[in-house]
Amino acid sequence: MTTNTRHLSWLVGAASLAAVLLLSVPAHAQLTATVDRDVSAKTGSDSECGMAKNPINPNQLFAFCNTAGAGMLAARSTDGGNTWIYPDPTDKTIADGDPGQGPASCCDPSLAWDTFGNLFITYLNTNATTVEIILSTDGGATFTNLVTFAGSVDQQTAVVANTTLPGAPVMIQVVWNQSGAMVGRAAPVTGLGAVGAFTALQSTASSGISFGDVAISPGGVVVQSVTPSGGQTGGNISIYRDLDGTGPGGWTGPIVAGTTNVGGFDFIPAQPTRSVDPETGLVFDANPTSPHFGRLYLMYTDELIQESNNLEIMLRFSDDNGATWSAAQRVNDDPTLLSQFNPKISIDDPTGNFMVCFHDCRESPGNTAMREYCTAAGPNGPAPMFLPNIPVGDGLSTTNSDGFDFGDYSGLDYSSAIGHPIWGDRSNSTGTNPDTSFDAQTDRVSGNVPVELTNIQID
Amino acid sequence: MRHGWAMRGVLTLAVLGAALVPAQAGDSIWGKVTAVKEPTLVTLDYGYGSYEIRLVGIDAPRAGEAHAEEALQFVSDMVLNKNARMRLHHRDLSNNEMVCRLITDDAVIGMKEVGVELLRAGLARRQSGYDEKYGELAAAENEARQAGRGLWAPAASK
């Protein structure tokens, strides 16, 4: 076979494979977004939002964000995220010192909504010396103080999951960074408003690390991911595991899941004063009928060439609760050398389909203006195959140089087949932003997931 | 009537102030303070590296000015060779300094924000636009002013 013949044969083969792949992706395999909604629509910056949907009433959503001034932005929806109202319409905030709205807050929201209807809301107190957890059992209309954990604390996150653990049909796990080490407490949940005692403090004995994310397996194994704190060059993505959930056993690890070149304070053109970090995210496939029931997905930001500012969103998965990991695959599909950052992953528990949304500078030659993009994948196939990335935000946003840029993270809930990303936005695409600060903006993202790949023939 | 105008003015300033203040500083790094170079400039060693940290929102007397040595000693007593954490507020693009809140993490001292304590001792003045969410800097400075401490001592404030 001559060289030319071999090239021709390869080209024909590649073209055939491409055609088969294209034909095998249904024409409807495409996410779509609607028009953006401005959740905050007020003066001052709102960013670093959490978003949660009630698993037993998908019309109910709750958004919770850092905000300028006292308290934190709190908004809820009763129509699936089409319109937003406020528990306290006078100032659109809670945890601001007003009675019945939780202890006064500094920042750093995290939300978790369980299948009993309990909405757990966590944040740091005014001077970041306590982790506060408040509870709403009426869709985010009213709140009661649940528990306070004191210490030199930061980066707290709460997650919930249905488990098979004895006495814990639902489990809440809270983790946070305390004096440089990741620690956690867990509690069983047995009904609406019925939260059991939290375990004693369990420490990873880690140091010099920054929290990424935490997830609970269907069997009650808790997995958290951490990355190096500080610096611009990154390092290992480490996994710690609590194998007995609400039991007395502590954290084991670390297990190295991979590496990233994104440091704990990595400055990029779009975030020149605040910086970004790897923003690892973890979700478990909790659908018993999924071909990958129990699979754990790890999403993170990497910079394949150190200090190139070409940040990519990457994904790995594990089929043994984080003990071993797949090779990395890229989530964003742009051909540019521009930044994708502040990603968030969320999984639709009944299906195992999952969505990833992120800030994307692919339309900004200067690498400074971002638009929110999303993609999704399902549990079919040996490895996830993502739908084409779609632009979700209706406008491009740049930092306003107030020091905080877009914040450290964005929010996303993907359940009942609809994704609800939320991010800090200055585009004023809605015409409702009263100033040049960031407003909390959201959208509804849906489409047919998973991608149905059939009739693949590779010769 | 005058009180009404004054109140409206205060509220207007508060709203404008809130509009200028970022959502909030975040993400702590814990380490040990290995040097106090100025009352508002310290070195934090976090194990894998170190940062030069400028305390956010305050101005302290410079070397040679009144109370400069006292301010330097005050900060040294609070943090030098002790555990502390920085919460990044922003990077100063003019000089790449990490502008942070610095909070002690010490069994004896407890958890105190160094900048606030410096203001409370009357050894610094607050800058505008950095008063966080609940007016902590203003409250500490007002306390020092009313008590006549340091920079606000009757003789010094003339």
XYZ file of C-alpha atoms in Angstrom, chain A residues 177 207-212 225-230 234-238 258-260 262-264 277-280 300-301:
30
model
C -11.688 24.030 56.445
C -2.778 20.885 55.893
C -2.065 23.491 53.273
C -5.063 22.511 51.205
C -8.138 24.215 49.872
C -11.549 22.624 49.752
C -13.146 21.589 46.498
C -11.756 16.586 46.979
C -9.091 19.139 47.886
C -6.320 20.984 46.085
C -3.304 22.990 47.236
C -4.053 26.340 48.829
C -2.291 29.382 47.475
C -1.448 23.884 41.406
C -0.558 20.312 42.310
C -2.393 17.153 43.270
C -6.144 16.785 43.367
C -6.487 14.758 46.550
C -4.994 13.645 39.223
C -3.136 16.912 39.016
C -3.949 20.431 37.954
C -4.404 25.815 38.482
C -3.251 27.087 41.868
C -5.231 28.180 44.896
C -8.800 28.000 41.904
C -9.376 24.516 40.457
C -12.999 24.502 41.718
C -13.241 20.720 41.851
C -12.097 20.540 37.843
C -10.254 23.328 36.092
